Amino acid sequence: MLFYWGNLIKISPDIPLQSVLRSSSQQAEEINRVANYFYLAAGFILVVVAASTAYVIYRFRENKTEAPTKSLGRKWETFMIGIPSLLVVVFLYLNIRTINSVEPDWRGHDPDAVITAHQWWWQAYYPGSKVVTANEIHLPAGRKILLRLLAADVIHDWWIPQFGNKMDMIPAQENYLWITIKRPGEYYGICSEFCGAQHAHMRLKIIAQTEEDYKNWLLHDQQSVTNLSMAGGARLFMEKTCGNCHRINGTEAKGIVGPDLTHLASRQTLLAGLLENNIENLENWIKDPQRIKPGAYMPDFHLDDTTVTSIATYLNSLK
Amino acid sequence: MKAIALDHIEHALPDANRDKKILYWLSSVDHKAIGKMYLLAALLFFIVGGSEAILMRTQLAVANNHFLPPDAYNQIFTMHGVTMIFFVMMPALLGLTVYMVPLMIGANEMAFPRLNAFSFWITFFGGLLLYFSFAAGGAPNAGWFNYAPLNQQKYSNSQGINYYAMGLLLGGIGSVTTAINIIVTILKLRVKGMTLKRLPLFVWMALVNSFLIIAALPSLNAALSMLLLDRLVEARFFNTNVGGSALLWQHLFWMFGHPEVYILILPAFGIYSEVFQVFSQKRIYGYVFVAASTVAIGLLSFGVWAHHMFAAGLGNTVNGFFGASSMLIGIPTGIKIFNWIGTMYGGRVRLTTSMLFAIAFLIEFTIGGLSGIEFSIVPIDWQLTDSYFVVAHLHYVLLGGSLFGLFSALFYWFPKITGRLLDEKLGKLFFWLFTLGFNLTFFLQHILGLMGMPRRVYTYQSIPYYTLLNLLSTVGAYLMGISVMVLLYNIYKTMNAKINENKDPWNAFTLEWYAPSPPREKNFVDVPVVTSRRPFWDLKNPDNRDYD
């Protein structure tokens, strides 16, 4: 069978349409203004070229003319340099003006969040509050914020279409990006620089909140886990060495290679937007990671079903 | 006008064993045989690269498709890009140049016939070496521009990228030696009276193009050598874990990569310039403008590479500079479009298949050129780079520009090379199917880009309109596939027909048509003294000669 839909499709979450033409940040609005001017000019040029081509073919087709008759005058040559040059000057001006207003100098400003891209997930760290989370990034709406963008392995690229500009995340380099999100809401993005096997499944979600909600969320996520009993899943989590790669704040698990799991159950999706976050998907993932996301760095520990279930139950309790 | 014997340059043509066909092809140093082998090799790789495109589009036809596993898809899209650029476009355009330039300037051979054979074979073996990677445990899988550090052993541990580096190095050496050969041929072997101001425009483009190749390829060859050292002996140029630089690769690659896209389009500009003249039965409008704007494009092309890196965080000053220089390219390119329309104006336009491709090019290339200028506006580039909008843009310039040019040249020069006219009915069917499929496939990808679909994803989740647009795009790709079958059948059918009596079926202007069609091993017994830009026209119309 040519097309094969696996079980994955039923559980992979739908994503609402994200169009670059919808401006959800001030930066996107400015960029789209220039883009609209450009589409007008480009549309005009395309129409001129297409219309004059059509006219010439029709007017000078072979069964209408015997032999070549006339030629365009030299003055047209000046004309056809003049018009494009004029357009170039206009757009050069708009170009420089928009660059400087969208991405002013970041030196001397502290970032509100530090995002580190990994193969194939996103880590967010909020300086000053010790909160570390993954893939679903909370940001305040209504004020200008600065992101510091880093990469842990290869080059990735930050892109939330409705926020406008991309920024590469390059290993051993710090890049910065300004965003002024206009309204609270959920926005979706995806890594846009090819980064290896699972580039297609490296989605991220921005949860933009009012200043107050955002502060509350930060307070909540700062807390370490409350259930400290070492029974069941929690004990197995440590025993099976999960903590070497994953961190659960307040426990012995202090790994930083994989995503932070402290408040895993409060996220809506797993694996950078690949699956809905529920216990069944968690179990499937822990049982056979390479079937769900081939190439991912999570090893298959060949755990038996009861172990998988109790670890998944434990993780699912980390609100 | 009197015909003179061609006496100023006579190459002793090395003698191959004519009784044994294979040995003849293997040992030939005849520029026509080598040109044909270039074109056939390009056709072979075109079929392979096209099949890879069909596989990709099949995988992307619907959301969450499992037709190809991720790693296979990543190898295939990488091989598609590398194949089409380095082993289809390059050899096809260089092969056409090697075949046509001596004929157009009234010479009997290239300046260095043995070097010519060397260039072809090393390029061809480069392609074979690249494809050997499939047998050696996996093809390259980091995209045609193969960014560091993804191209390092740690992140791509099959042998594929080593074969990428070695295959492209061989191809790169072949391109540089061909370019040297073309420059010397054009500067030294022109027939008497053919000054630089009377060169056919195809030859002008070949000349400028060859200088671009010589100046651009070393940057790639250096980068590839550094990459091989990185991967084989841990030289660490691009290994960011131990102090190497990711951006160094990008600079080296695009310092080659951007001139490269002009290397792919300039010969096509040359083809269009010839085709528009002949099928309008009129001289080019603004010869000096076309030639001079090409030189301008050539010079500017070396100052624009960082527009591929606007999102890499180079800073506003650098981005502003490269945005400005890139935008300037639009002026000389725009001039050319108007030159070609101006050439048709007042002429007698014959809508042959060759001409149809040239006319369609005007529109397709304007679309691709405008989206190109769009990417020189830095903030818009920030938004759209690395999305499907780029995929649409680059196919509009590479297919709508270079490939349409090659098809136009195929129908125009096929009777020159083989002495047989391709079937025009099948040709027009091919043209309409291909053009329709092309626009269906790639125009929609602009919209996908605007809807936030990044390039190089092996699948996409269920997002409104994604499946619809991708499915239509796939249908377009199949249409192109079918149209290529029509073309292959046309070629097969024509090759079985008998040779045309008329050596000059289009009433052409330039010297290659003065030679017999197909040309004998020695191109010219004698050639006319050239007194204008249209020497063959002068010869046919002694009462109505050009003076320029």
Short mmCIF file of N, CA, C and O in Angstrom, two decimals, chain A residues 2-4 9 14-15 17-20 31-32 35 38-39 42 53 56-57 60 62 65-66 68-73 76-77 80-81 92 95 99-100 103 153 155 159 165-166 168 170 173 175 190 192-194 197-201 203 273, chain B residues 64-67 70 74 141 148-149 155 247 250 281-282 285-286 289 311-312 316 324 335 338 341-342 344-350 359 366 370 374 376-380 382-386 450-452 454-456 458-459 461-464:
data_model
loop_
_atom_site.label_atom_id
_atom_site.label_comp_id
_atom_site.label_asym_id
_atom_site.label_seq_id
_atom_site.Cartn_x
_atom_site.Cartn_y
_atom_site.Cartn_z
N LEU A 2 0.55 2.14 -0.89
CA LEU A 2 1.41 3.31 -1.07
C LEU A 2 1.37 4.22 0.15
O LEU A 2 2.39 4.59 0.70
N PHE A 3 0.17 4.58 0.55
CA PHE A 3 0.08 5.48 1.70
C PHE A 3 -0.30 4.68 2.94
O PHE A 3 -1.27 3.94 2.93
N TYR A 4 0.44 4.84 3.97
CA TYR A 4 0.18 4.09 5.18
C TYR A 4 0.03 5.08 6.31
O TYR A 4 0.93 5.85 6.61
N ILE A 9 -1.29 8.97 13.61
CA ILE A 9 -2.04 10.08 13.05
C ILE A 9 -3.24 10.43 13.91
O ILE A 9 -3.57 11.59 14.11
N ASP A 14 -3.93 18.34 16.02
CA ASP A 14 -4.09 19.29 14.92
C ASP A 14 -3.57 20.65 15.34
O ASP A 14 -3.60 21.01 16.50
N ILE A 15 -3.11 21.38 14.36
CA ILE A 15 -2.56 22.70 14.66
C ILE A 15 -3.32 23.73 13.85
O ILE A 15 -3.54 23.54 12.65
N LEU A 17 -4.13 27.08 11.67
CA LEU A 17 -3.35 27.72 10.62
C LEU A 17 -2.56 28.91 11.17
O LEU A 17 -3.10 29.74 11.90
N GLN A 18 -1.28 28.96 10.83
CA GLN A 18 -0.42 30.08 11.24
C GLN A 18 0.04 30.79 9.98
O GLN A 18 0.81 30.22 9.22
N SER A 19 -0.42 31.99 9.75
CA SER A 19 -0.06 32.66 8.51
C SER A 19 0.84 33.85 8.81
O SER A 19 0.59 34.60 9.74
N VAL A 20 1.88 34.03 8.01
CA VAL A 20 2.77 35.17 8.24
C VAL A 20 2.04 36.48 7.99
O VAL A 20 2.48 37.54 8.41
N ILE A 31 6.95 44.48 9.56
CA ILE A 31 7.47 43.73 8.42
C ILE A 31 6.39 43.59 7.36
O ILE A 31 6.64 43.78 6.16
N ASN A 32 5.18 43.30 7.80
CA ASN A 32 4.11 43.11 6.82
C ASN A 32 3.77 44.40 6.08
O ASN A 32 3.32 44.37 4.94
N ALA A 35 6.21 44.46 3.40
CA ALA A 35 5.88 43.37 2.47
C ALA A 35 4.71 43.77 1.58
O ALA A 35 4.72 43.51 0.38
N PHE A 38 5.79 45.96 -1.06
CA PHE A 38 6.53 45.20 -2.06
C PHE A 38 5.60 44.43 -2.98
O PHE A 38 5.78 44.42 -4.19
N TYR A 39 4.57 43.77 -2.38
CA TYR A 39 3.68 42.98 -3.24
C TYR A 39 2.97 43.88 -4.25
O TYR A 39 2.73 43.47 -5.38
N ALA A 42 5.60 44.63 -6.93
CA ALA A 42 5.92 43.42 -7.68
C ALA A 42 4.75 43.04 -8.60
O ALA A 42 4.95 42.67 -9.75
N THR A 53 4.42 41.33 -22.97
CA THR A 53 4.77 40.10 -23.69
C THR A 53 3.59 39.63 -24.52
O THR A 53 3.72 39.33 -25.72
N VAL A 56 3.02 41.88 -27.56
CA VAL A 56 4.02 41.74 -28.61
C VAL A 56 3.82 40.45 -29.39
O VAL A 56 3.89 40.42 -30.62
N ILE A 57 3.52 39.36 -28.66
CA ILE A 57 3.32 38.08 -29.35
C ILE A 57 2.11 38.16 -30.28
O ILE A 57 2.12 37.67 -31.39
N PHE A 60 2.72 40.88 -33.27
CA PHE A 60 3.76 40.59 -34.25
C PHE A 60 3.84 39.10 -34.58
O PHE A 60 4.89 38.59 -34.91
N GLU A 62 3.47 35.55 -36.60
CA GLU A 62 4.02 35.39 -37.93
C GLU A 62 2.99 35.49 -39.04
O GLU A 62 3.29 36.03 -40.10
N THR A 65 2.47 39.31 -39.85
CA THR A 65 3.52 40.16 -40.41
C THR A 65 4.31 39.40 -41.46
O THR A 65 4.56 38.21 -41.33
N GLU A 66 4.71 40.08 -42.49
CA GLU A 66 5.50 39.48 -43.56
C GLU A 66 6.97 39.44 -43.17
O GLU A 66 7.62 38.42 -43.16
N PRO A 68 10.09 41.62 -40.63
CA PRO A 68 10.30 42.56 -39.54
C PRO A 68 10.19 43.99 -40.03
O PRO A 68 10.73 44.33 -41.07
N THR A 69 9.47 44.79 -39.27
CA THR A 69 9.23 46.15 -39.75
C THR A 69 9.96 47.20 -38.93
O THR A 69 10.79 47.93 -39.42
N LYS A 70 9.63 47.26 -37.65
CA LYS A 70 10.15 48.39 -36.88
C LYS A 70 10.86 47.93 -35.62
O LYS A 70 10.87 46.76 -35.28
N SER A 71 11.42 48.88 -34.94
CA SER A 71 12.19 48.57 -33.74
C SER A 71 11.89 49.60 -32.68
O SER A 71 11.50 50.73 -33.00
N LEU A 72 12.06 49.22 -31.42
CA LEU A 72 11.89 50.18 -30.34
C LEU A 72 13.00 51.23 -30.39
O LEU A 72 14.13 50.93 -30.74
N GLY A 73 12.66 52.44 -29.99
CA GLY A 73 13.66 53.50 -29.98
C GLY A 73 14.62 53.37 -28.80
O GLY A 73 14.36 52.63 -27.86
N TRP A 76 13.73 54.09 -24.85
CA TRP A 76 13.15 53.08 -23.96
C TRP A 76 14.20 52.46 -23.05
O TRP A 76 13.89 52.01 -21.96
N GLU A 77 15.44 52.45 -23.53
CA GLU A 77 16.49 51.87 -22.71
C GLU A 77 16.68 52.67 -21.42
O GLU A 77 16.83 52.10 -20.34
N MET A 80 13.82 51.96 -19.06
CA MET A 80 13.79 50.68 -18.34
C MET A 80 14.91 50.56 -17.32
O MET A 80 14.90 49.66 -16.51
N ILE A 81 15.87 51.46 -17.36
CA ILE A 81 16.80 51.51 -16.23
C ILE A 81 16.21 52.39 -15.14
O ILE A 81 16.35 52.12 -13.95
N LEU A 92 15.21 50.34 -0.65
CA LEU A 92 16.41 50.41 0.18
C LEU A 92 16.12 51.20 1.45
O LEU A 92 16.48 50.81 2.55
N ASN A 95 13.80 49.26 3.69
CA ASN A 95 14.57 48.13 4.21
C ASN A 95 15.36 48.54 5.46
O ASN A 95 15.17 48.01 6.55
N ILE A 99 14.65 47.38 9.38
CA ILE A 99 15.64 46.57 10.11
C ILE A 99 15.90 47.20 11.46
O ILE A 99 15.88 46.54 12.50
N ASN A 100 16.18 48.49 11.44
CA ASN A 100 16.60 49.13 12.68
C ASN A 100 15.47 49.25 13.68
O ASN A 100 15.70 49.22 14.88
N GLU A 103 14.74 45.27 14.91
CA GLU A 103 15.80 44.65 15.70
C GLU A 103 16.82 45.69 16.18
O GLU A 103 17.93 45.73 15.69
N ASP A 153 23.50 21.81 19.86
CA ASP A 153 24.21 20.86 19.01
C ASP A 153 24.45 21.41 17.61
O ASP A 153 25.55 21.84 17.29
N ILE A 155 22.73 23.82 14.10
CA ILE A 155 22.00 25.06 13.91
C ILE A 155 20.49 24.78 13.85
O ILE A 155 20.06 23.87 13.15
N TRP A 159 11.21 30.26 14.66
CA TRP A 159 10.22 30.89 13.77
C TRP A 159 8.80 30.68 14.28
O TRP A 159 8.30 29.58 14.33
N ASN A 165 9.82 37.83 12.47
CA ASN A 165 11.15 37.41 12.04
C ASN A 165 11.66 36.13 12.66
O ASN A 165 11.38 35.79 13.80
N LYS A 166 12.45 35.45 11.84
CA LYS A 166 13.20 34.28 12.30
C LYS A 166 14.50 34.71 12.91
O LYS A 166 14.98 35.80 12.67
N ASP A 168 18.29 32.50 13.55
CA ASP A 168 19.02 31.24 13.66
C ASP A 168 19.53 31.06 15.08
O ASP A 168 19.86 32.03 15.77
N ILE A 170 22.57 29.24 16.77
CA ILE A 170 23.81 28.70 16.25
C ILE A 170 24.70 28.27 17.41
O ILE A 170 24.89 29.05 18.35
N GLN A 173 27.35 30.48 19.67
CA GLN A 173 27.06 31.87 19.30
C GLN A 173 25.78 32.29 20.02
O GLN A 173 24.89 31.48 20.22
N ASN A 175 22.52 34.67 19.81
CA ASN A 175 21.70 35.57 19.01
C ASN A 175 20.57 36.10 19.87
O ASN A 175 20.17 35.48 20.85
N ILE A 190 7.86 26.45 14.38
CA ILE A 190 8.57 25.22 14.05
C ILE A 190 10.00 25.57 13.69
O ILE A 190 10.25 26.65 13.16
N SER A 192 13.14 26.04 11.67
CA SER A 192 13.16 26.30 10.24
C SER A 192 14.52 26.11 9.60
O SER A 192 14.66 26.38 8.42
N GLU A 193 15.52 25.70 10.36
CA GLU A 193 16.79 25.37 9.72
C GLU A 193 16.94 23.87 9.80
O GLU A 193 16.78 23.30 10.89
N PHE A 194 17.21 23.24 8.68
CA PHE A 194 17.29 21.78 8.67
C PHE A 194 18.29 21.31 9.71
O PHE A 194 19.44 21.74 9.72
N ALA A 197 17.47 14.33 11.43
CA ALA A 197 16.41 13.36 11.15
C ALA A 197 15.00 13.86 11.49
O ALA A 197 14.08 13.69 10.72
N GLN A 198 14.83 14.49 12.66
CA GLN A 198 13.48 14.84 13.10
C GLN A 198 13.19 16.35 13.01
O GLN A 198 12.39 16.88 13.77
N HIS A 199 13.83 17.00 12.04
CA HIS A 199 13.57 18.43 11.81
C HIS A 199 12.08 18.72 11.67
O HIS A 199 11.59 19.75 12.13
N ALA A 200 11.35 17.77 11.08
CA ALA A 200 9.92 18.00 10.84
C ALA A 200 9.12 18.01 12.14
O ALA A 200 8.05 18.59 12.21
N HIS A 201 9.65 17.32 13.16
CA HIS A 201 8.90 17.26 14.42
C HIS A 201 9.62 18.04 15.50
O HIS A 201 9.98 17.53 16.55
N ARG A 203 8.40 21.22 16.75
CA ARG A 203 7.45 22.33 16.85
C ARG A 203 7.61 23.01 18.20
O ARG A 203 8.09 22.41 19.16
N GLY A 273 5.62 18.84 20.30
CA GLY A 273 4.38 18.99 19.52
C GLY A 273 3.97 17.77 18.73
O GLY A 273 3.04 17.83 17.94
N ASN B 64 1.25 13.66 7.71
CA ASN B 64 1.70 12.50 8.49
C ASN B 64 1.91 11.24 7.65
O ASN B 64 1.62 10.14 8.08
N ASN B 65 2.42 11.39 6.44
CA ASN B 65 2.61 10.25 5.56
C ASN B 65 3.80 9.41 6.02
O ASN B 65 4.79 9.94 6.52
N HIS B 66 3.71 8.09 5.82
CA HIS B 66 4.80 7.20 6.21
C HIS B 66 5.39 6.48 5.01
O HIS B 66 5.90 5.38 5.12
N PHE B 67 5.29 7.09 3.84
CA PHE B 67 5.80 6.45 2.63
C PHE B 67 7.32 6.30 2.69
O PHE B 67 7.86 5.26 2.34
N PRO B 70 12.12 9.05 7.83
CA PRO B 70 12.78 10.36 7.86
C PRO B 70 14.18 10.35 7.25
O PRO B 70 14.53 11.22 6.47
N ASN B 74 15.53 12.51 4.04
CA ASN B 74 16.60 13.50 4.14
C ASN B 74 17.72 13.21 3.15
O ASN B 74 18.32 14.14 2.60
N ASN B 141 23.12 13.52 3.83
CA ASN B 141 21.78 13.79 4.34
C ASN B 141 21.66 15.13 5.04
O ASN B 141 20.85 15.30 5.94
N ALA B 148 27.38 23.30 8.50
CA ALA B 148 28.09 22.88 9.69
C ALA B 148 27.26 23.36 10.89
O ALA B 148 26.58 24.38 10.80
N PRO B 149 27.33 22.66 12.03
CA PRO B 149 28.05 21.40 12.28
C PRO B 149 27.24 20.14 11.98
O PRO B 149 27.70 19.06 12.33
N TYR B 155 27.21 14.24 13.85
CA TYR B 155 25.78 14.38 13.57
C TYR B 155 25.36 13.65 12.30
O TYR B 155 24.18 13.48 12.05
N LEU B 247 29.60 29.43 11.20
CA LEU B 247 29.36 30.44 10.17
C LEU B 247 30.45 30.45 9.11
O LEU B 247 30.22 30.87 7.98
N GLN B 250 29.27 28.62 6.24
CA GLN B 250 28.25 29.35 5.49
C GLN B 250 28.88 30.41 4.60
O GLN B 250 28.51 30.58 3.45
N GLN B 281 13.06 36.84 -36.06
CA GLN B 281 13.71 37.27 -37.30
C GLN B 281 14.18 38.71 -37.22
O GLN B 281 13.97 39.51 -38.12
N LYS B 282 14.82 39.02 -36.08
CA LYS B 282 15.20 40.41 -35.85
C LYS B 282 16.44 40.43 -34.98
O LYS B 282 16.66 39.52 -34.19
N TYR B 285 17.50 43.62 -29.38
CA TYR B 285 17.31 45.02 -29.01
C TYR B 285 18.26 45.33 -27.85
O TYR B 285 18.14 44.77 -26.77
N GLY B 286 19.26 46.19 -28.11
CA GLY B 286 20.19 46.58 -27.05
C GLY B 286 21.28 45.56 -26.78
O GLY B 286 21.45 45.11 -25.65
N PHE B 289 23.64 46.58 -24.08
CA PHE B 289 23.01 46.50 -22.76
C PHE B 289 23.03 45.07 -22.24
O PHE B 289 23.33 44.82 -21.07
N ALA B 311 19.31 35.70 8.58
CA ALA B 311 18.77 35.27 9.87
C ALA B 311 19.84 34.67 10.76
O ALA B 311 19.54 34.08 11.79
N ALA B 312 21.10 34.81 10.38
CA ALA B 312 22.17 34.19 11.18
C ALA B 312 22.68 35.11 12.28
O ALA B 312 23.60 34.75 13.01
N ASN B 316 22.78 44.44 12.01
CA ASN B 316 22.04 45.27 11.05
C ASN B 316 22.93 45.89 9.99
O ASN B 316 22.50 46.11 8.87
N ALA B 324 21.36 45.77 0.27
CA ALA B 324 21.47 46.77 -0.79
C ALA B 324 22.14 46.19 -2.03
O ALA B 324 21.65 46.35 -3.15
N ILE B 335 16.65 44.82 -16.88
CA ILE B 335 16.95 45.37 -18.20
C ILE B 335 16.88 44.28 -19.26
O ILE B 335 16.32 44.46 -20.34
N PHE B 338 13.43 43.35 -20.48
CA PHE B 338 12.89 44.31 -21.43
C PHE B 338 13.61 44.24 -22.77
O PHE B 338 13.01 44.46 -23.82
N ILE B 341 11.87 41.42 -24.66
CA ILE B 341 10.55 41.82 -25.16
C ILE B 341 10.73 42.80 -26.32
O ILE B 341 10.07 42.71 -27.35
N GLY B 342 11.70 43.71 -26.15
CA GLY B 342 11.99 44.68 -27.20
C GLY B 342 12.46 44.00 -28.48
O GLY B 342 12.22 44.50 -29.59
N MET B 344 11.38 41.12 -29.62
CA MET B 344 10.20 40.60 -30.32
C MET B 344 9.40 41.72 -30.96
O MET B 344 8.77 41.53 -32.00
N TYR B 345 9.46 42.92 -30.34
CA TYR B 345 8.65 44.05 -30.81
C TYR B 345 9.06 44.40 -32.24
O TYR B 345 10.23 44.68 -32.51
N GLY B 346 8.10 44.39 -33.12
CA GLY B 346 8.39 44.75 -34.50
C GLY B 346 8.95 43.61 -35.32
O GLY B 346 9.27 43.78 -36.49
N GLY B 347 9.10 42.44 -34.71
CA GLY B 347 9.65 41.32 -35.48
C GLY B 347 8.56 40.47 -36.09
O GLY B 347 7.40 40.89 -36.22
N ARG B 348 8.95 39.24 -36.47
CA ARG B 348 7.97 38.30 -37.00
C ARG B 348 8.07 37.07 -36.11
O ARG B 348 8.96 36.25 -36.27
N VAL B 349 7.14 37.00 -35.14
CA VAL B 349 7.29 36.05 -34.04
C VAL B 349 6.75 34.67 -34.44
O VAL B 349 5.58 34.53 -34.76
N ARG B 350 7.63 33.67 -34.46
CA ARG B 350 7.22 32.29 -34.77
C ARG B 350 7.13 31.50 -33.48
O ARG B 350 8.13 31.35 -32.77
N ILE B 359 9.39 32.34 -24.28
CA ILE B 359 8.37 33.32 -23.88
C ILE B 359 7.87 33.02 -22.47
O ILE B 359 7.71 33.91 -21.64
N THR B 366 10.31 36.30 -14.30
CA THR B 366 9.92 37.55 -13.63
C THR B 366 9.36 37.24 -12.24
O THR B 366 9.69 37.92 -11.27
N LEU B 370 11.26 38.50 -9.01
CA LEU B 370 10.62 39.40 -8.04
C LEU B 370 10.67 38.80 -6.64
O LEU B 370 10.97 39.51 -5.68
N GLU B 374 12.49 40.24 -3.33
CA GLU B 374 11.80 40.25 -2.05
C GLU B 374 12.75 39.78 -0.94
O GLU B 374 12.74 40.32 0.17
N SER B 376 15.84 40.23 -0.82
CA SER B 376 16.90 41.19 -0.53
C SER B 376 16.40 42.24 0.46
O SER B 376 17.18 43.04 0.97
N ILE B 377 15.10 42.29 0.70
CA ILE B 377 14.56 43.18 1.72
C ILE B 377 14.65 42.42 3.05
O ILE B 377 13.88 41.49 3.29
N VAL B 378 15.61 42.80 3.86
CA VAL B 378 16.00 41.98 5.02
C VAL B 378 14.83 41.56 5.90
O VAL B 378 14.69 40.37 6.21
N PRO B 379 13.95 42.47 6.32
CA PRO B 379 12.88 42.02 7.22
C PRO B 379 11.96 40.98 6.58
O PRO B 379 11.49 40.06 7.27
N ILE B 380 11.71 41.10 5.27
CA ILE B 380 10.86 40.10 4.62
C ILE B 380 11.61 38.78 4.55
O ILE B 380 11.04 37.71 4.72
N TRP B 382 13.76 37.75 6.73
CA TRP B 382 13.66 37.17 8.08
C TRP B 382 12.41 36.34 8.22
O TRP B 382 12.38 35.31 8.87
N GLN B 383 11.34 36.84 7.62
CA GLN B 383 10.07 36.15 7.77
C GLN B 383 10.01 34.90 6.90
O GLN B 383 9.51 33.88 7.34
N LEU B 384 10.52 34.98 5.67
CA LEU B 384 10.23 33.91 4.71
C LEU B 384 11.39 32.97 4.44
O LEU B 384 11.21 31.93 3.82
N THR B 385 12.60 33.31 4.88
CA THR B 385 13.72 32.44 4.56
C THR B 385 13.52 31.07 5.18
O THR B 385 12.84 30.93 6.21
N ASP B 386 14.06 30.05 4.54
CA ASP B 386 13.96 28.66 5.02
C ASP B 386 12.53 28.14 5.09
O ASP B 386 12.26 27.15 5.75
N LEU B 450 3.98 31.03 3.05
CA LEU B 450 3.30 32.08 3.81
C LEU B 450 2.48 31.50 4.95
O LEU B 450 2.18 32.18 5.93
N MET B 451 2.10 30.24 4.83
CA MET B 451 1.34 29.58 5.89
C MET B 451 2.25 28.91 6.90
O MET B 451 1.79 28.09 7.70
N GLY B 452 3.54 29.20 6.83
CA GLY B 452 4.43 28.74 7.88
C GLY B 452 4.99 27.35 7.71
O GLY B 452 5.42 26.73 8.69
N PRO B 454 7.96 25.12 6.93
CA PRO B 454 9.39 25.24 6.69
C PRO B 454 9.84 24.25 5.62
O PRO B 454 9.18 23.24 5.40
N ARG B 455 10.97 24.55 4.96
CA ARG B 455 11.47 23.63 3.95
C ARG B 455 12.13 22.44 4.62
O ARG B 455 12.45 22.48 5.80
N ARG B 456 12.32 21.39 3.86
CA ARG B 456 13.08 20.21 4.27
C ARG B 456 12.44 19.43 5.40
O ARG B 456 13.13 18.81 6.19
N TYR B 458 10.19 16.21 6.45
CA TYR B 458 9.80 14.96 5.77
C TYR B 458 8.32 14.71 5.89
O TYR B 458 7.77 13.88 5.19
N THR B 459 7.67 15.41 6.79
CA THR B 459 6.21 15.33 6.86
C THR B 459 5.70 16.57 7.59
O THR B 459 6.49 17.39 8.06
N GLN B 461 2.20 18.06 10.12
CA GLN B 461 1.02 17.65 10.85
C GLN B 461 -0.23 18.19 10.19
O GLN B 461 -0.15 18.97 9.23
N SER B 462 -1.35 17.78 10.72
CA SER B 462 -2.60 18.19 10.11
C SER B 462 -2.89 19.65 10.44
O SER B 462 -3.19 20.00 11.56
N ILE B 463 -2.74 20.51 9.43
CA ILE B 463 -2.93 21.94 9.58
C ILE B 463 -3.86 22.36 8.44
O ILE B 463 -3.71 21.85 7.32
N PRO B 464 -4.81 23.25 8.68
CA PRO B 464 -5.77 23.59 7.62
C PRO B 464 -5.08 23.95 6.31
O PRO B 464 -4.11 24.71 6.31
#
